[in-house]
Every structure is written in structure tokens, then in C-alpha cells.
């Protein structure tokens, strides 16, 4: 069985990373996670491509540049709950569609990508809206 990296190749992984962040720019329902990113997504596209390359069975580019493959630490400053996790997964699904990933590849990545999204999540509940009239005080 081929690894996802062998299926996509370096160029395909790069396309997937770009398609992921293109989806984040294009989908209004993912504004919450888009707001967590810089206006210019060039650097983060490359970081995601590097991470996915190693994670999918290719060379460990992210580790070589960042010194680690830990994703929880860089995401720690952001409030990532169930909504943000679903938004992230939606972007990933749209990216797979955009690059015309095979059903085999989608199936191969489905559970592992959900595990990554769950690992980065750092709160279990949605944040209460400050505009909610039923909220006495919000932090």
C-alpha cells in the first residue's frame, strides 16, 4: 500500500496545503479560524505543506525547519473548541475535493486528520457569545 505522500507527491502535498488555506479564505462559515491567521497566508501555507509532507510519509521537512513536529504548542495561544475544529476539518475536506483526491486517499486520511484536529483542540465547549442577552458576564 502506498503512503499518502507517495500518492500525492511533493507537488500534490503543496497543492493540498494551498487549497486548504484557499478554502479558509473563500468559505464564510470558517471566518472564526481565518481570523486566527495573518492576512498573508504564504508562510503558513509552506508550514502546512512541510508538516503534511512528513506526516504523510515524505521527508521530515517541518521537523528539519521547526525542530519539532508538536502542533499543540504553536496553537496554544488560540481558543480552539469544537466549532473551530469543525471549521478546520471542513477546510481540509474542501481542499481534498479541490485537488481531486481519490476516494482511497480521502478514506486513508479521514480518521488520522480527525485525530490531528482533536489534538490541537484546547477547549471542549463553545465560547458563549458576548452578544447573548442571557449571559450575565463573560471573560
mmCIF file of C-alpha atoms in Angstrom:
data_model
loop_
_atom_site.group_PDB
_atom_site.id
_atom_site.type_symbol
_atom_site.label_atom_id
_atom_site.label_comp_id
_atom_site.label_asym_id
_atom_site.label_seq_id
_atom_site.Cartn_x
_atom_site.Cartn_y
_atom_site.Cartn_z
ATOM 1 C CA UNK A 1 0.000 0.000 0.000
ATOM 2 C CA UNK A 2 1.294 3.455 -0.920
ATOM 3 C CA UNK A 3 1.642 6.241 1.624
ATOM 4 C CA UNK A 4 -0.382 9.431 1.106
ATOM 5 C CA UNK A 5 2.889 11.153 0.191
ATOM 6 C CA UNK A 6 3.598 8.555 -2.490
ATOM 7 C CA UNK A 7 0.091 9.081 -3.871
ATOM 8 C CA UNK A 8 0.287 12.888 -3.922
ATOM 9 C CA UNK A 9 3.978 13.572 -4.352
ATOM 10 C CA UNK A 10 5.643 16.768 -3.215
ATOM 11 C CA UNK A 11 3.677 18.922 -5.642
ATOM 12 C CA UNK A 12 0.365 17.348 -4.630
ATOM 13 C CA UNK A 13 1.041 17.995 -0.933
ATOM 14 C CA UNK A 14 1.889 21.615 -1.763
ATOM 15 C CA UNK A 15 -1.349 21.911 -3.726
ATOM 16 C CA UNK A 16 -3.297 20.427 -0.806
ATOM 17 C CA UNK A 17 -1.814 22.951 1.642
ATOM 18 C CA UNK A 18 -2.599 25.842 -0.690
ATOM 19 C CA UNK A 19 -6.122 24.547 -1.330
ATOM 20 C CA UNK A 20 -6.654 24.260 2.435
ATOM 21 C CA UNK A 21 -5.870 27.923 3.022
ATOM 22 C CA UNK A 22 -7.712 28.973 -0.147
ATOM 23 C CA UNK A 23 -10.801 27.300 1.333
ATOM 24 C CA UNK A 24 -10.205 29.219 4.553
ATOM 25 C CA UNK A 25 -10.210 32.464 2.558
ATOM 26 C CA UNK A 26 -13.261 31.528 0.492
ATOM 27 C CA UNK A 27 -15.714 29.922 2.934
ATOM 28 C CA UNK A 28 -17.701 32.392 5.053
ATOM 29 C CA UNK A 29 -18.543 29.643 7.558
ATOM 30 C CA UNK A 30 -14.872 29.365 8.596
ATOM 31 C CA UNK A 31 -14.349 33.033 9.483
ATOM 32 C CA UNK A 32 -13.609 32.023 13.057
ATOM 33 C CA UNK A 33 -10.427 30.171 12.205
ATOM 34 C CA UNK A 34 -9.479 32.550 9.385
ATOM 35 C CA UNK A 35 -9.369 35.358 11.948
ATOM 36 C CA UNK A 36 -6.685 33.439 13.859
ATOM 37 C CA UNK A 37 -4.286 33.782 10.928
ATOM 38 C CA UNK A 38 -2.243 36.621 9.481
ATOM 39 C CA UNK A 39 -3.599 38.464 6.459
ATOM 40 C CA UNK A 40 -0.849 36.960 4.291
ATOM 41 C CA UNK A 41 -1.049 33.163 4.361
ATOM 42 C CA UNK A 42 2.135 32.480 2.384
ATOM 43 C CA UNK A 43 4.262 31.385 5.365
ATOM 44 C CA UNK A 44 1.587 29.221 6.969
ATOM 45 C CA UNK A 45 0.858 27.512 3.633
ATOM 46 C CA UNK A 46 4.506 26.479 3.476
ATOM 47 C CA UNK A 47 4.485 25.320 7.110
ATOM 48 C CA UNK A 48 1.406 23.188 6.486
ATOM 49 C CA UNK A 49 2.947 21.755 3.329
ATOM 50 C CA UNK A 50 6.145 20.919 5.227
ATOM 51 C CA UNK A 51 4.174 19.333 8.069
ATOM 52 C CA UNK A 52 1.927 17.286 5.775
ATOM 53 C CA UNK A 53 4.911 16.107 3.744
ATOM 54 C CA UNK A 54 6.473 14.378 6.757
ATOM 55 C CA UNK A 55 3.158 13.348 8.286
ATOM 56 C CA UNK A 56 2.110 11.674 5.035
ATOM 57 C CA UNK A 57 5.307 9.654 4.744
ATOM 58 C CA UNK A 58 7.660 12.002 2.922
ATOM 59 C CA UNK A 59 10.810 13.733 4.146
ATOM 60 C CA UNK A 60 10.548 15.413 7.595
ATOM 61 C CA UNK A 61 10.683 18.989 6.282
ATOM 62 C CA UNK A 62 8.728 20.562 9.135
ATOM 63 C CA UNK A 63 10.883 18.945 11.804
ATOM 64 C CA UNK A 64 14.060 19.998 9.993
ATOM 65 C CA UNK A 65 12.907 23.637 9.948
ATOM 66 C CA UNK A 66 10.978 23.857 13.230
ATOM 67 C CA UNK A 67 12.908 21.353 15.338
ATOM 68 C CA UNK A 68 9.751 19.528 16.387
ATOM 69 C CA UNK A 69 6.519 18.158 14.985
ATOM 70 C CA UNK A 70 4.459 19.153 18.018
ATOM 71 C CA UNK A 71 1.350 21.020 16.893
ATOM 72 C CA UNK A 72 -0.215 21.749 20.255
ATOM 73 C CA UNK A 73 2.373 24.331 21.320
ATOM 74 C CA UNK A 74 2.017 26.666 18.309
ATOM 75 C CA UNK A 75 -1.779 26.533 18.648
ATOM 76 C CA UNK A 76 -1.827 27.116 22.411
ATOM 77 C CA UNK A 77 -2.436 30.908 22.208
ATOM 78 C CA UNK A 78 -5.652 30.340 20.254
ATOM 79 C CA UNK A 79 -9.001 29.301 21.651
ATOM 80 C CA UNK A 80 -9.789 26.160 19.667
ATOM 81 C CA UNK A 81 -13.006 24.394 20.511
ATOM 82 C CA UNK A 82 -15.492 22.169 18.704
ATOM 83 C CA UNK A 83 -16.607 24.879 16.256
ATOM 84 C CA UNK A 84 -13.060 25.721 15.224
ATOM 85 C CA UNK A 85 -12.220 22.040 14.889
ATOM 86 C CA UNK A 86 -15.196 21.524 12.560
ATOM 87 C CA UNK A 87 -14.210 24.588 10.538
ATOM 88 C CA UNK A 88 -10.666 23.240 10.161
ATOM 89 C CA UNK A 89 -11.958 19.833 9.070
ATOM 90 C CA UNK A 90 -14.282 21.495 6.558
ATOM 91 C CA UNK A 91 -11.310 23.329 5.024
ATOM 92 C CA UNK A 92 -9.400 20.063 4.805
ATOM 93 C CA UNK A 93 -12.336 18.302 3.135
ATOM 94 C CA UNK A 94 -12.733 21.156 0.637
ATOM 95 C CA UNK A 95 -9.000 21.075 -0.081
ATOM 96 C CA UNK A 96 -9.138 17.347 -0.815
ATOM 97 C CA UNK A 97 -12.053 17.987 -3.179
ATOM 98 C CA UNK A 98 -10.243 20.866 -4.876
ATOM 99 C CA UNK A 99 -7.183 18.770 -5.669
ATOM 100 C CA UNK A 100 -9.447 15.920 -6.846
ATOM 101 C CA UNK A 101 -8.083 13.491 -4.269
ATOM 102 C CA UNK A 102 -9.080 9.905 -4.854
ATOM 103 C CA UNK A 103 -11.650 8.227 -2.628
ATOM 104 C CA UNK A 104 -8.841 5.926 -1.475
ATOM 105 C CA UNK A 105 -6.772 8.880 -0.276
ATOM 106 C CA UNK A 106 -9.754 10.579 1.395
ATOM 107 C CA UNK A 107 -10.577 7.375 3.245
ATOM 108 C CA UNK A 108 -6.931 6.870 4.197
ATOM 109 C CA UNK A 109 -6.736 10.373 5.723
ATOM 110 C CA UNK A 110 -10.195 10.660 7.288
ATOM 111 C CA UNK A 111 -9.505 9.283 10.771
ATOM 112 C CA UNK A 112 -5.879 10.443 11.131
ATOM 113 C CA UNK A 113 -6.786 14.024 10.183
ATOM 114 C CA UNK A 114 -9.617 13.988 12.723
ATOM 115 C CA UNK A 115 -7.096 12.884 15.366
ATOM 116 C CA UNK A 116 -4.821 15.811 14.492
ATOM 117 C CA UNK A 117 -7.725 18.245 14.716
ATOM 118 C CA UNK A 118 -8.753 16.787 18.088
ATOM 119 C CA UNK A 119 -5.188 17.017 19.407
ATOM 120 C CA UNK A 120 -4.974 20.731 18.608
ATOM 121 C CA UNK A 121 -8.350 21.485 20.200
ATOM 122 C CA UNK A 122 -7.736 23.091 23.590
ATOM 123 C CA UNK A 123 -11.242 23.585 24.953
ATOM 124 C CA UNK A 124 -14.276 21.338 24.982
ATOM 125 C CA UNK A 125 -17.157 23.791 24.745
ATOM 126 C CA UNK A 126 -18.189 26.642 22.511
ATOM 127 C CA UNK A 127 -17.448 30.104 23.810
ATOM 128 C CA UNK A 128 -20.526 31.994 24.920
ATOM 129 C CA UNK A 129 -21.322 34.905 22.669
ATOM 130 C CA UNK A 130 -20.802 38.301 24.288
ATOM 131 C CA UNK A 131 -23.954 39.406 22.454
ATOM 132 C CA UNK A 132 -26.076 36.749 24.171
ATOM 133 C CA UNK A 133 -28.594 38.554 26.435
ATOM 134 C CA UNK A 134 -28.672 35.515 28.730
ATOM 135 C CA UNK A 135 -25.025 35.932 29.670
ATOM 136 C CA UNK A 136 -24.516 37.851 32.911
ATOM 137 C CA UNK A 137 -20.806 38.336 32.396
ATOM 138 C CA UNK A 138 -18.253 36.959 30.032
ATOM 139 C CA UNK A 139 -14.495 36.830 30.372
#
